[in-house]
Amino acid sequence: MNVDLARIQFAFTSINHFLFVPVTIGLAFLTALLQTAWYRTRQDEYLRLTKFFGTLLVINVAIGVVTGLVQEFQFGMDWGAYSRLVGNVFGAPLAMEGLGAFFLESTFLGLWLFGWDRLPRRVHLAAIWAVAFGGVLSALFILAANSWMQHPVGYKMVHGKPQLDDIWALFTNPVFVWGYAKVLFASLVTGAAVMLAVSAWQLRHRGDRAVFTRSAKMALIVLVPAILFTMLIGDELGVVEGRYQPMK
């Protein structure tokens, strides 16, 4: 009964958290593209779009952080025995994500959010690209931990517990390589779909056509090839994961 309740609680938290993860990664990249377009063209339409979708990005990151913190606590609350068993391996990439990628993303998001009219335009543009890079880096460490659960590598058994002895094996794990690529392209699909949907809603409800036509076009340019690559990579990921599944 306790195991079933733990599974239900963790599944509920994970589902809600992961709704915001791909949106954050994809929308950060698209917002950086919009600001780059404004930096190069000085056209006011791109500035308005950058601030509009940047606001959606900030809201999404805030909700994603809250749900992610709850998920972190549930590793110990719901799966304490598992965390004690594999913590020497599983904890390493999670610590890298928290101390490195998350602080990179959050610090530069703050600089970007409060740096309008305070930072030089070039520095401010670099800040949003750093935010996008931080999101991609977070996914790298999280997927490394998740892939280890699917196909454990780079460890040795010490006193009955796995202990990490080859950190690079985590990042060359075939399940990680294909899974990480799929997550990145799927995030582009999700972020572009959100941008396209918001742009379409604005155009339908008499929003500024000159502004939101540009964001709709950019979203389509990213969305179509991202869908194709997600399908191809996802197919190969299924083959790789099937190769390492235990025989029944």
JSON list of C-alpha atoms in Angstrom, two decimals:
[
{"chain": "A", "resi": 1, "resn": "MET", "atom": "CA", "xyz": [0.00, 0.00, 0.00]},
{"chain": "A", "resi": 2, "resn": "ASN", "atom": "CA", "xyz": [2.79, 2.44, 0.93]},
{"chain": "A", "resi": 3, "resn": "VAL", "atom": "CA", "xyz": [4.63, 1.68, -2.30]},
{"chain": "A", "resi": 4, "resn": "ASP", "atom": "CA", "xyz": [1.49, 2.31, -4.37]},
{"chain": "A", "resi": 5, "resn": "LEU", "atom": "CA", "xyz": [0.88, 5.63, -2.60]},
{"chain": "A", "resi": 6, "resn": "ALA", "atom": "CA", "xyz": [4.51, 6.65, -3.14]},
{"chain": "A", "resi": 7, "resn": "ARG", "atom": "CA", "xyz": [4.24, 5.80, -6.83]},
{"chain": "A", "resi": 8, "resn": "ILE", "atom": "CA", "xyz": [1.02, 7.79, -7.22]},
{"chain": "A", "resi": 9, "resn": "GLN", "atom": "CA", "xyz": [2.43, 10.82, -5.41]},
{"chain": "A", "resi": 10, "resn": "PHE", "atom": "CA", "xyz": [5.72, 10.80, -7.31]},
{"chain": "A", "resi": 11, "resn": "ALA", "atom": "CA", "xyz": [3.97, 10.21, -10.65]},
{"chain": "A", "resi": 12, "resn": "PHE", "atom": "CA", "xyz": [1.64, 13.16, -10.01]},
{"chain": "A", "resi": 13, "resn": "THR", "atom": "CA", "xyz": [4.57, 15.45, -9.15]},
{"chain": "A", "resi": 14, "resn": "SER", "atom": "CA", "xyz": [6.69, 14.26, -12.09]},
{"chain": "A", "resi": 15, "resn": "ILE", "atom": "CA", "xyz": [3.89, 14.70, -14.62]},
{"chain": "A", "resi": 16, "resn": "ASN", "atom": "CA", "xyz": [3.19, 18.24, -13.44]},
{"chain": "A", "resi": 17, "resn": "HIS", "atom": "CA", "xyz": [6.88, 19.13, -13.29]},
{"chain": "A", "resi": 18, "resn": "PHE", "atom": "CA", "xyz": [7.70, 17.79, -16.73]},
{"chain": "A", "resi": 19, "resn": "LEU", "atom": "CA", "xyz": [4.97, 19.89, -18.32]},
{"chain": "A", "resi": 20, "resn": "PHE", "atom": "CA", "xyz": [7.18, 22.92, -17.66]},
{"chain": "A", "resi": 21, "resn": "VAL", "atom": "CA", "xyz": [10.62, 21.47, -18.41]},
{"chain": "A", "resi": 22, "resn": "PRO", "atom": "CA", "xyz": [10.39, 21.22, -22.23]},
{"chain": "A", "resi": 23, "resn": "VAL", "atom": "CA", "xyz": [8.53, 24.53, -22.43]},
{"chain": "A", "resi": 24, "resn": "THR", "atom": "CA", "xyz": [11.34, 26.21, -20.51]},
{"chain": "A", "resi": 25, "resn": "ILE", "atom": "CA", "xyz": [14.10, 24.77, -22.70]},
{"chain": "A", "resi": 26, "resn": "GLY", "atom": "CA", "xyz": [12.31, 25.45, -25.98]},
{"chain": "A", "resi": 27, "resn": "LEU", "atom": "CA", "xyz": [10.92, 28.86, -25.08]},
{"chain": "A", "resi": 28, "resn": "ALA", "atom": "CA", "xyz": [14.27, 30.07, -23.75]},
{"chain": "A", "resi": 29, "resn": "PHE", "atom": "CA", "xyz": [15.89, 29.22, -27.09]},
{"chain": "A", "resi": 30, "resn": "LEU", "atom": "CA", "xyz": [13.11, 30.93, -29.06]},
{"chain": "A", "resi": 31, "resn": "THR", "atom": "CA", "xyz": [13.19, 34.01, -26.83]},
{"chain": "A", "resi": 32, "resn": "ALA", "atom": "CA", "xyz": [16.95, 34.22, -27.40]},
{"chain": "A", "resi": 33, "resn": "LEU", "atom": "CA", "xyz": [16.33, 34.02, -31.16]},
{"chain": "A", "resi": 34, "resn": "LEU", "atom": "CA", "xyz": [13.79, 36.85, -30.94]},
{"chain": "A", "resi": 35, "resn": "GLN", "atom": "CA", "xyz": [16.17, 39.06, -28.98]},
{"chain": "A", "resi": 36, "resn": "THR", "atom": "CA", "xyz": [18.97, 38.27, -31.42]},
{"chain": "A", "resi": 37, "resn": "ALA", "atom": "CA", "xyz": [16.70, 39.36, -34.26]},
{"chain": "A", "resi": 38, "resn": "TRP", "atom": "CA", "xyz": [15.98, 42.62, -32.40]},
{"chain": "A", "resi": 39, "resn": "TYR", "atom": "CA", "xyz": [19.69, 43.14, -31.67]},
{"chain": "A", "resi": 40, "resn": "ARG", "atom": "CA", "xyz": [20.55, 42.77, -35.36]},
{"chain": "A", "resi": 41, "resn": "THR", "atom": "CA", "xyz": [17.60, 44.61, -36.95]},
{"chain": "A", "resi": 42, "resn": "ARG", "atom": "CA", "xyz": [16.58, 47.11, -34.24]},
{"chain": "A", "resi": 43, "resn": "GLN", "atom": "CA", "xyz": [12.96, 46.49, -35.26]},
{"chain": "A", "resi": 44, "resn": "ASP", "atom": "CA", "xyz": [10.48, 47.28, -32.49]},
{"chain": "A", "resi": 45, "resn": "GLU", "atom": "CA", "xyz": [8.33, 44.23, -33.34]},
{"chain": "A", "resi": 46, "resn": "TYR", "atom": "CA", "xyz": [11.08, 41.87, -32.24]},
{"chain": "A", "resi": 47, "resn": "LEU", "atom": "CA", "xyz": [11.60, 43.81, -29.00]},
{"chain": "A", "resi": 48, "resn": "ARG", "atom": "CA", "xyz": [7.89, 43.52, -28.17]},
{"chain": "A", "resi": 49, "resn": "LEU", "atom": "CA", "xyz": [7.95, 39.81, -28.92]},
{"chain": "A", "resi": 50, "resn": "THR", "atom": "CA", "xyz": [11.06, 39.27, -26.80]},
{"chain": "A", "resi": 51, "resn": "LYS", "atom": "CA", "xyz": [9.45, 40.90, -23.76]},
{"chain": "A", "resi": 52, "resn": "PHE", "atom": "CA", "xyz": [6.11, 39.18, -24.37]},
{"chain": "A", "resi": 53, "resn": "PHE", "atom": "CA", "xyz": [7.43, 35.64, -24.64]},
{"chain": "A", "resi": 54, "resn": "GLY", "atom": "CA", "xyz": [10.17, 36.37, -22.10]},
{"chain": "A", "resi": 55, "resn": "THR", "atom": "CA", "xyz": [7.44, 37.08, -19.56]},
{"chain": "A", "resi": 56, "resn": "LEU", "atom": "CA", "xyz": [5.84, 33.71, -20.33]},
{"chain": "A", "resi": 57, "resn": "LEU", "atom": "CA", "xyz": [9.28, 32.11, -19.93]},
{"chain": "A", "resi": 58, "resn": "VAL", "atom": "CA", "xyz": [9.83, 33.63, -16.48]},
{"chain": "A", "resi": 59, "resn": "ILE", "atom": "CA", "xyz": [6.40, 32.49, -15.26]},
{"chain": "A", "resi": 60, "resn": "ASN", "atom": "CA", "xyz": [7.04, 28.99, -16.59]},
{"chain": "A", "resi": 61, "resn": "VAL", "atom": "CA", "xyz": [10.47, 28.78, -14.93]},
{"chain": "A", "resi": 62, "resn": "ALA", "atom": "CA", "xyz": [9.02, 29.88, -11.59]},
{"chain": "A", "resi": 63, "resn": "ILE", "atom": "CA", "xyz": [6.36, 27.16, -11.62]},
{"chain": "A", "resi": 64, "resn": "GLY", "atom": "CA", "xyz": [8.85, 24.58, -12.87]},
{"chain": "A", "resi": 65, "resn": "VAL", "atom": "CA", "xyz": [11.26, 25.34, -10.02]},
{"chain": "A", "resi": 66, "resn": "VAL", "atom": "CA", "xyz": [8.54, 24.91, -7.40]},
{"chain": "A", "resi": 67, "resn": "THR", "atom": "CA", "xyz": [7.41, 21.55, -8.77]},
{"chain": "A", "resi": 68, "resn": "GLY", "atom": "CA", "xyz": [11.03, 20.46, -9.20]},
{"chain": "A", "resi": 69, "resn": "LEU", "atom": "CA", "xyz": [11.86, 21.18, -5.56]},
{"chain": "A", "resi": 70, "resn": "VAL", "atom": "CA", "xyz": [8.92, 19.05, -4.45]},
{"chain": "A", "resi": 71, "resn": "GLN", "atom": "CA", "xyz": [10.17, 16.26, -6.68]},
{"chain": "A", "resi": 72, "resn": "GLU", "atom": "CA", "xyz": [13.65, 16.46, -5.15]},
{"chain": "A", "resi": 73, "resn": "PHE", "atom": "CA", "xyz": [12.22, 16.11, -1.64]},
{"chain": "A", "resi": 74, "resn": "GLN", "atom": "CA", "xyz": [10.21, 13.09, -2.73]},
{"chain": "A", "resi": 75, "resn": "PHE", "atom": "CA", "xyz": [13.39, 11.21, -3.62]},
{"chain": "A", "resi": 76, "resn": "GLY", "atom": "CA", "xyz": [14.04, 11.03, 0.10]},
{"chain": "A", "resi": 77, "resn": "MET", "atom": "CA", "xyz": [10.45, 10.98, 1.35]},
{"chain": "A", "resi": 78, "resn": "ASP", "atom": "CA", "xyz": [9.02, 8.32, -0.97]},
{"chain": "A", "resi": 79, "resn": "TRP", "atom": "CA", "xyz": [12.14, 6.45, -2.10]},
{"chain": "A", "resi": 80, "resn": "GLY", "atom": "CA", "xyz": [14.49, 6.74, 0.86]},
{"chain": "A", "resi": 81, "resn": "ALA", "atom": "CA", "xyz": [15.75, 3.17, 0.62]},
{"chain": "A", "resi": 82, "resn": "TYR", "atom": "CA", "xyz": [16.51, 3.54, -3.08]},
{"chain": "A", "resi": 83, "resn": "SER", "atom": "CA", "xyz": [18.27, 6.88, -2.51]},
{"chain": "A", "resi": 84, "resn": "ARG", "atom": "CA", "xyz": [20.47, 5.37, 0.20]},
{"chain": "A", "resi": 85, "resn": "LEU", "atom": "CA", "xyz": [21.33, 2.45, -2.07]},
{"chain": "A", "resi": 86, "resn": "VAL", "atom": "CA", "xyz": [22.26, 4.32, -5.27]},
{"chain": "A", "resi": 87, "resn": "GLY", "atom": "CA", "xyz": [22.93, 7.80, -3.88]},
{"chain": "A", "resi": 88, "resn": "ASN", "atom": "CA", "xyz": [26.69, 7.54, -4.51]},
{"chain": "A", "resi": 89, "resn": "VAL", "atom": "CA", "xyz": [25.98, 7.32, -8.24]},
{"chain": "A", "resi": 90, "resn": "PHE", "atom": "CA", "xyz": [22.57, 8.90, -8.71]},
{"chain": "A", "resi": 91, "resn": "GLY", "atom": "CA", "xyz": [23.39, 11.89, -6.52]},
{"chain": "A", "resi": 92, "resn": "ALA", "atom": "CA", "xyz": [26.44, 13.03, -8.51]},
{"chain": "A", "resi": 93, "resn": "PRO", "atom": "CA", "xyz": [24.68, 14.27, -11.67]},
{"chain": "A", "resi": 94, "resn": "LEU", "atom": "CA", "xyz": [21.83, 15.70, -9.59]},
{"chain": "A", "resi": 95, "resn": "ALA", "atom": "CA", "xyz": [24.35, 17.70, -7.55]},
{"chain": "A", "resi": 96, "resn": "MET", "atom": "CA", "xyz": [26.00, 18.94, -10.75]},
{"chain": "A", "resi": 97, "resn": "GLU", "atom": "CA", "xyz": [22.62, 20.04, -12.04]},
{"chain": "A", "resi": 98, "resn": "GLY", "atom": "CA", "xyz": [21.74, 21.93, -8.87]},
{"chain": "A", "resi": 99, "resn": "LEU", "atom": "CA", "xyz": [25.11, 23.55, -8.17]},
{"chain": "A", "resi": 100, "resn": "GLY", "atom": "CA", "xyz": [26.06, 24.24, -11.79]},
{"chain": "A", "resi": 101, "resn": "ALA", "atom": "CA", "xyz": [23.31, 24.33, -14.38]},
{"chain": "A", "resi": 102, "resn": "PHE", "atom": "CA", "xyz": [20.47, 25.59, -12.20]},
{"chain": "A", "resi": 103, "resn": "PHE", "atom": "CA", "xyz": [22.48, 28.43, -10.66]},
{"chain": "A", "resi": 104, "resn": "LEU", "atom": "CA", "xyz": [23.75, 29.39, -14.11]},
{"chain": "A", "resi": 105, "resn": "GLU", "atom": "CA", "xyz": [20.22, 29.51, -15.48]},
{"chain": "A", "resi": 106, "resn": "SER", "atom": "CA", "xyz": [18.67, 31.32, -12.51]},
{"chain": "A", "resi": 107, "resn": "THR", "atom": "CA", "xyz": [21.49, 33.88, -12.16]},
{"chain": "A", "resi": 108, "resn": "PHE", "atom": "CA", "xyz": [21.41, 34.94, -15.78]},
{"chain": "A", "resi": 109, "resn": "LEU", "atom": "CA", "xyz": [17.61, 34.88, -15.84]},
{"chain": "A", "resi": 110, "resn": "GLY", "atom": "CA", "xyz": [17.70, 37.44, -13.03]},
{"chain": "A", "resi": 111, "resn": "LEU", "atom": "CA", "xyz": [20.25, 39.53, -14.92]},
{"chain": "A", "resi": 112, "resn": "TRP", "atom": "CA", "xyz": [18.11, 39.35, -18.04]},
{"chain": "A", "resi": 113, "resn": "LEU", "atom": "CA", "xyz": [14.86, 40.14, -16.24]},
{"chain": "A", "resi": 114, "resn": "PHE", "atom": "CA", "xyz": [16.18, 43.16, -14.32]},
{"chain": "A", "resi": 115, "resn": "GLY", "atom": "CA", "xyz": [18.85, 44.19, -16.82]},
{"chain": "A", "resi": 116, "resn": "TRP", "atom": "CA", "xyz": [16.66, 45.99, -19.33]},
{"chain": "A", "resi": 117, "resn": "ASP", "atom": "CA", "xyz": [18.06, 49.54, -19.75]},
{"chain": "A", "resi": 118, "resn": "ARG", "atom": "CA", "xyz": [20.78, 48.70, -17.23]},
{"chain": "A", "resi": 119, "resn": "LEU", "atom": "CA", "xyz": [23.07, 46.30, -19.07]},
{"chain": "A", "resi": 120, "resn": "PRO", "atom": "CA", "xyz": [24.68, 46.97, -22.46]},
{"chain": "A", "resi": 121, "resn": "ARG", "atom": "CA", "xyz": [22.61, 45.45, -25.26]},
{"chain": "A", "resi": 122, "resn": "ARG", "atom": "CA", "xyz": [25.29, 42.89, -26.09]},
{"chain": "A", "resi": 123, "resn": "VAL", "atom": "CA", "xyz": [25.65, 41.77, -22.47]},
{"chain": "A", "resi": 124, "resn": "HIS", "atom": "CA", "xyz": [21.89, 41.60, -22.07]},
{"chain": "A", "resi": 125, "resn": "LEU", "atom": "CA", "xyz": [21.64, 39.43, -25.19]},
{"chain": "A", "resi": 126, "resn": "ALA", "atom": "CA", "xyz": [24.37, 37.16, -23.83]},
{"chain": "A", "resi": 127, "resn": "ALA", "atom": "CA", "xyz": [22.35, 36.77, -20.62]},
{"chain": "A", "resi": 128, "resn": "ILE", "atom": "CA", "xyz": [19.32, 35.24, -22.37]},
{"chain": "A", "resi": 129, "resn": "TRP", "atom": "CA", "xyz": [21.56, 32.89, -24.34]},
{"chain": "A", "resi": 130, "resn": "ALA", "atom": "CA", "xyz": [23.16, 31.86, -21.03]},
{"chain": "A", "resi": 131, "resn": "VAL", "atom": "CA", "xyz": [19.67, 31.11, -19.71]},
{"chain": "A", "resi": 132, "resn": "ALA", "atom": "CA", "xyz": [18.99, 28.91, -22.73]},
{"chain": "A", "resi": 133, "resn": "PHE", "atom": "CA", "xyz": [22.33, 27.15, -22.27]},
{"chain": "A", "resi": 134, "resn": "GLY", "atom": "CA", "xyz": [21.62, 26.61, -18.57]},
{"chain": "A", "resi": 135, "resn": "GLY", "atom": "CA", "xyz": [18.35, 24.87, -19.39]},
{"chain": "A", "resi": 136, "resn": "VAL", "atom": "CA", "xyz": [20.10, 22.60, -21.88]},
{"chain": "A", "resi": 137, "resn": "LEU", "atom": "CA", "xyz": [22.80, 21.85, -19.30]},
{"chain": "A", "resi": 138, "resn": "SER", "atom": "CA", "xyz": [20.20, 21.00, -16.65]},
{"chain": "A", "resi": 139, "resn": "ALA", "atom": "CA", "xyz": [18.63, 18.48, -19.00]},
{"chain": "A", "resi": 140, "resn": "LEU", "atom": "CA", "xyz": [22.05, 16.94, -19.61]},
{"chain": "A", "resi": 141, "resn": "PHE", "atom": "CA", "xyz": [22.66, 16.12, -15.95]},
{"chain": "A", "resi": 142, "resn": "ILE", "atom": "CA", "xyz": [19.11, 15.00, -15.24]},
{"chain": "A", "resi": 143, "resn": "LEU", "atom": "CA", "xyz": [19.08, 12.71, -18.28]},
{"chain": "A", "resi": 144, "resn": "ALA", "atom": "CA", "xyz": [22.46, 11.28, -17.25]},
{"chain": "A", "resi": 145, "resn": "ALA", "atom": "CA", "xyz": [20.94, 10.24, -13.90]},
{"chain": "A", "resi": 146, "resn": "ASN", "atom": "CA", "xyz": [17.78, 8.90, -15.51]},
{"chain": "A", "resi": 147, "resn": "SER", "atom": "CA", "xyz": [19.71, 6.95, -18.15]},
{"chain": "A", "resi": 148, "resn": "TRP", "atom": "CA", "xyz": [21.83, 5.31, -15.47]},
{"chain": "A", "resi": 149, "resn": "MET", "atom": "CA", "xyz": [18.63, 3.83, -14.02]},
{"chain": "A", "resi": 150, "resn": "GLN", "atom": "CA", "xyz": [17.78, 2.39, -17.43]},
{"chain": "A", "resi": 151, "resn": "HIS", "atom": "CA", "xyz": [21.30, 1.12, -18.17]},
{"chain": "A", "resi": 152, "resn": "PRO", "atom": "CA", "xyz": [23.72, 1.31, -15.21]},
{"chain": "A", "resi": 153, "resn": "VAL", "atom": "CA", "xyz": [27.32, 2.06, -16.24]},
{"chain": "A", "resi": 154, "resn": "GLY", "atom": "CA", "xyz": [30.50, 3.49, -14.72]},
{"chain": "A", "resi": 155, "resn": "TYR", "atom": "CA", "xyz": [30.21, 2.00, -11.24]},
{"chain": "A", "resi": 156, "resn": "LYS", "atom": "CA", "xyz": [31.59, -0.72, -9.01]},
{"chain": "A", "resi": 157, "resn": "MET", "atom": "CA", "xyz": [30.03, -2.45, -6.05]},
{"chain": "A", "resi": 158, "resn": "VAL", "atom": "CA", "xyz": [31.47, -1.44, -2.66]},
{"chain": "A", "resi": 159, "resn": "HIS", "atom": "CA", "xyz": [30.01, -3.06, 0.47]},
{"chain": "A", "resi": 160, "resn": "GLY", "atom": "CA", "xyz": [26.92, -4.06, -1.46]},
{"chain": "A", "resi": 161, "resn": "LYS", "atom": "CA", "xyz": [26.27, -0.59, -2.88]},
{"chain": "A", "resi": 162, "resn": "PRO", "atom": "CA", "xyz": [27.08, 0.86, -6.32]},
{"chain": "A", "resi": 163, "resn": "GLN", "atom": "CA", "xyz": [29.80, 3.52, -6.24]},
{"chain": "A", "resi": 164, "resn": "LEU", "atom": "CA", "xyz": [30.64, 5.78, -9.18]},
{"chain": "A", "resi": 165, "resn": "ASP", "atom": "CA", "xyz": [34.14, 5.18, -10.55]},
{"chain": "A", "resi": 166, "resn": "ASP", "atom": "CA", "xyz": [33.86, 6.60, -14.09]},
{"chain": "A", "resi": 167, "resn": "ILE", "atom": "CA", "xyz": [31.92, 9.85, -14.41]},
{"chain": "A", "resi": 168, "resn": "TRP", "atom": "CA", "xyz": [32.46, 9.99, -18.17]},
{"chain": "A", "resi": 169, "resn": "ALA", "atom": "CA", "xyz": [30.69, 6.67, -18.61]},
{"chain": "A", "resi": 170, "resn": "LEU", "atom": "CA", "xyz": [27.48, 8.41, -17.51]},
{"chain": "A", "resi": 171, "resn": "PHE", "atom": "CA", "xyz": [27.75, 10.84, -20.42]},
{"chain": "A", "resi": 172, "resn": "THR", "atom": "CA", "xyz": [28.66, 8.24, -23.03]},
{"chain": "A", "resi": 173, "resn": "ASN", "atom": "CA", "xyz": [25.89, 5.87, -22.00]},
{"chain": "A", "resi": 174, "resn": "PRO", "atom": "CA", "xyz": [24.05, 5.02, -25.27]},
{"chain": "A", "resi": 175, "resn": "VAL", "atom": "CA", "xyz": [20.69, 5.44, -23.56]},
{"chain": "A", "resi": 176, "resn": "PHE", "atom": "CA", "xyz": [21.76, 8.90, -22.40]},
{"chain": "A", "resi": 177, "resn": "VAL", "atom": "CA", "xyz": [23.11, 10.01, -25.80]},
{"chain": "A", "resi": 178, "resn": "TRP", "atom": "CA", "xyz": [19.92, 9.22, -27.68]},
{"chain": "A", "resi": 179, "resn": "GLY", "atom": "CA", "xyz": [17.60, 10.15, -24.82]},
{"chain": "A", "resi": 180, "resn": "TYR", "atom": "CA", "xyz": [19.25, 13.54, -24.37]},
{"chain": "A", "resi": 181, "resn": "ALA", "atom": "CA", "xyz": [19.05, 14.30, -28.08]},
{"chain": "A", "resi": 182, "resn": "LYS", "atom": "CA", "xyz": [15.37, 13.38, -28.08]},
{"chain": "A", "resi": 183, "resn": "VAL", "atom": "CA", "xyz": [14.61, 15.60, -25.08]},
{"chain": "A", "resi": 184, "resn": "LEU", "atom": "CA", "xyz": [16.29, 18.60, -26.72]},
{"chain": "A", "resi": 185, "resn": "PHE", "atom": "CA", "xyz": [14.38, 18.26, -29.97]},
{"chain": "A", "resi": 186, "resn": "ALA", "atom": "CA", "xyz": [11.14, 17.47, -28.14]},
{"chain": "A", "resi": 187, "resn": "SER", "atom": "CA", "xyz": [11.67, 20.66, -26.13]},
{"chain": "A", "resi": 188, "resn": "LEU", "atom": "CA", "xyz": [11.99, 22.63, -29.34]},
{"chain": "A", "resi": 189, "resn": "VAL", "atom": "CA", "xyz": [8.75, 21.05, -30.53]},
{"chain": "A", "resi": 190, "resn": "THR", "atom": "CA", "xyz": [7.00, 21.97, -27.28]},
{"chain": "A", "resi": 191, "resn": "GLY", "atom": "CA", "xyz": [8.36, 25.52, -27.09]},
{"chain": "A", "resi": 192, "resn": "ALA", "atom": "CA", "xyz": [7.62, 26.22, -30.75]},
{"chain": "A", "resi": 193, "resn": "ALA", "atom": "CA", "xyz": [4.12, 24.76, -30.41]},
{"chain": "A", "resi": 194, "resn": "VAL", "atom": "CA", "xyz": [3.42, 27.04, -27.44]},
{"chain": "A", "resi": 195, "resn": "MET", "atom": "CA", "xyz": [4.73, 30.07, -29.34]},
{"chain": "A", "resi": 196, "resn": "LEU", "atom": "CA", "xyz": [2.69, 29.16, -32.42]},
{"chain": "A", "resi": 197, "resn": "ALA", "atom": "CA", "xyz": [-0.47, 28.60, -30.36]},
{"chain": "A", "resi": 198, "resn": "VAL", "atom": "CA", "xyz": [-0.12, 31.91, -28.52]},
{"chain": "A", "resi": 199, "resn": "SER", "atom": "CA", "xyz": [0.62, 33.75, -31.78]},
{"chain": "A", "resi": 200, "resn": "ALA", "atom": "CA", "xyz": [-2.39, 32.14, -33.48]},
{"chain": "A", "resi": 201, "resn": "TRP", "atom": "CA", "xyz": [-4.63, 33.11, -30.57]},
{"chain": "A", "resi": 202, "resn": "GLN", "atom": "CA", "xyz": [-3.42, 36.70, -30.76]},
{"chain": "A", "resi": 203, "resn": "LEU", "atom": "CA", "xyz": [-3.97, 36.85, -34.51]},
{"chain": "A", "resi": 204, "resn": "ARG", "atom": "CA", "xyz": [-7.45, 35.37, -34.20]},
{"chain": "A", "resi": 205, "resn": "HIS", "atom": "CA", "xyz": [-8.42, 37.84, -31.49]},
{"chain": "A", "resi": 206, "resn": "ARG", "atom": "CA", "xyz": [-7.15, 40.87, -33.40]},
{"chain": "A", "resi": 207, "resn": "GLY", "atom": "CA", "xyz": [-3.75, 41.14, -31.83]},
{"chain": "A", "resi": 208, "resn": "ASP", "atom": "CA", "xyz": [-1.07, 43.13, -33.58]},
{"chain": "A", "resi": 209, "resn": "ARG", "atom": "CA", "xyz": [-0.76, 41.28, -36.89]},
{"chain": "A", "resi": 210, "resn": "ALA", "atom": "CA", "xyz": [2.61, 42.81, -37.79]},
{"chain": "A", "resi": 211, "resn": "VAL", "atom": "CA", "xyz": [4.05, 41.54, -34.50]},
{"chain": "A", "resi": 212, "resn": "PHE", "atom": "CA", "xyz": [2.57, 38.08, -34.03]},
{"chain": "A", "resi": 213, "resn": "THR", "atom": "CA", "xyz": [2.90, 37.07, -37.67]},
{"chain": "A", "resi": 214, "resn": "ARG", "atom": "CA", "xyz": [6.66, 37.19, -37.13]},
{"chain": "A", "resi": 215, "resn": "SER", "atom": "CA", "xyz": [6.53, 34.94, -34.06]},
{"chain": "A", "resi": 216, "resn": "ALA", "atom": "CA", "xyz": [4.21, 32.51, -35.84]},
{"chain": "A", "resi": 217, "resn": "LYS", "atom": "CA", "xyz": [6.63, 32.24, -38.76]},
{"chain": "A", "resi": 218, "resn": "MET", "atom": "CA", "xyz": [9.61, 31.73, -36.46]},
{"chain": "A", "resi": 219, "resn": "ALA", "atom": "CA", "xyz": [7.74, 29.05, -34.51]},
{"chain": "A", "resi": 220, "resn": "LEU", "atom": "CA", "xyz": [6.90, 27.17, -37.71]},
{"chain": "A", "resi": 221, "resn": "ILE", "atom": "CA", "xyz": [10.49, 27.37, -38.95]},
{"chain": "A", "resi": 222, "resn": "VAL", "atom": "CA", "xyz": [11.66, 25.68, -35.73]},
{"chain": "A", "resi": 223, "resn": "LEU", "atom": "CA", "xyz": [8.68, 23.36, -35.26]},
{"chain": "A", "resi": 224, "resn": "VAL", "atom": "CA", "xyz": [8.63, 21.46, -38.55]},
{"chain": "A", "resi": 225, "resn": "PRO", "atom": "CA", "xyz": [12.25, 20.19, -38.62]},
{"chain": "A", "resi": 226, "resn": "ALA", "atom": "CA", "xyz": [12.18, 19.63, -34.84]},
{"chain": "A", "resi": 227, "resn": "ILE", "atom": "CA", "xyz": [9.21, 17.27, -35.23]},
{"chain": "A", "resi": 228, "resn": "LEU", "atom": "CA", "xyz": [11.05, 15.31, -37.92]},
{"chain": "A", "resi": 229, "resn": "PHE", "atom": "CA", "xyz": [14.23, 14.94, -35.87]},
{"chain": "A", "resi": 230, "resn": "THR", "atom": "CA", "xyz": [12.25, 14.01, -32.74]},
{"chain": "A", "resi": 231, "resn": "MET", "atom": "CA", "xyz": [10.57, 11.17, -34.63]},
{"chain": "A", "resi": 232, "resn": "LEU", "atom": "CA", "xyz": [13.83, 9.84, -36.07]},
{"chain": "A", "resi": 233, "resn": "ILE", "atom": "CA", "xyz": [15.78, 10.09, -32.83]},
{"chain": "A", "resi": 234, "resn": "GLY", "atom": "CA", "xyz": [12.90, 8.67, -30.80]},
{"chain": "A", "resi": 235, "resn": "ASP", "atom": "CA", "xyz": [12.78, 5.64, -33.08]},
{"chain": "A", "resi": 236, "resn": "GLU", "atom": "CA", "xyz": [16.49, 4.98, -32.55]},
{"chain": "A", "resi": 237, "resn": "LEU", "atom": "CA", "xyz": [16.13, 5.54, -28.79]},
{"chain": "A", "resi": 238, "resn": "GLY", "atom": "CA", "xyz": [13.49, 2.82, -28.67]},
{"chain": "A", "resi": 239, "resn": "VAL", "atom": "CA", "xyz": [15.91, 0.43, -30.39]},
{"chain": "A", "resi": 240, "resn": "VAL", "atom": "CA", "xyz": [18.74, 1.31, -27.98]},
{"chain": "A", "resi": 241, "resn": "GLU", "atom": "CA", "xyz": [16.59, 0.98, -24.85]},
{"chain": "A", "resi": 242, "resn": "GLY", "atom": "CA", "xyz": [15.23, -2.35, -26.08]},
{"chain": "A", "resi": 243, "resn": "ARG", "atom": "CA", "xyz": [18.79, -3.59, -26.50]},
{"chain": "A", "resi": 244, "resn": "TYR", "atom": "CA", "xyz": [19.57, -3.06, -22.81]},
{"chain": "A", "resi": 245, "resn": "GLN", "atom": "CA", "xyz": [16.32, -4.30, -21.30]},
{"chain": "A", "resi": 246, "resn": "PRO", "atom": "CA", "xyz": [16.77, -7.41, -19.12]},
{"chain": "A", "resi": 247, "resn": "MET", "atom": "CA", "xyz": [15.51, -10.66, -20.61]},
{"chain": "A", "resi": 248, "resn": "LYS", "atom": "CA", "xyz": [12.25, -11.93, -19.11]}
]
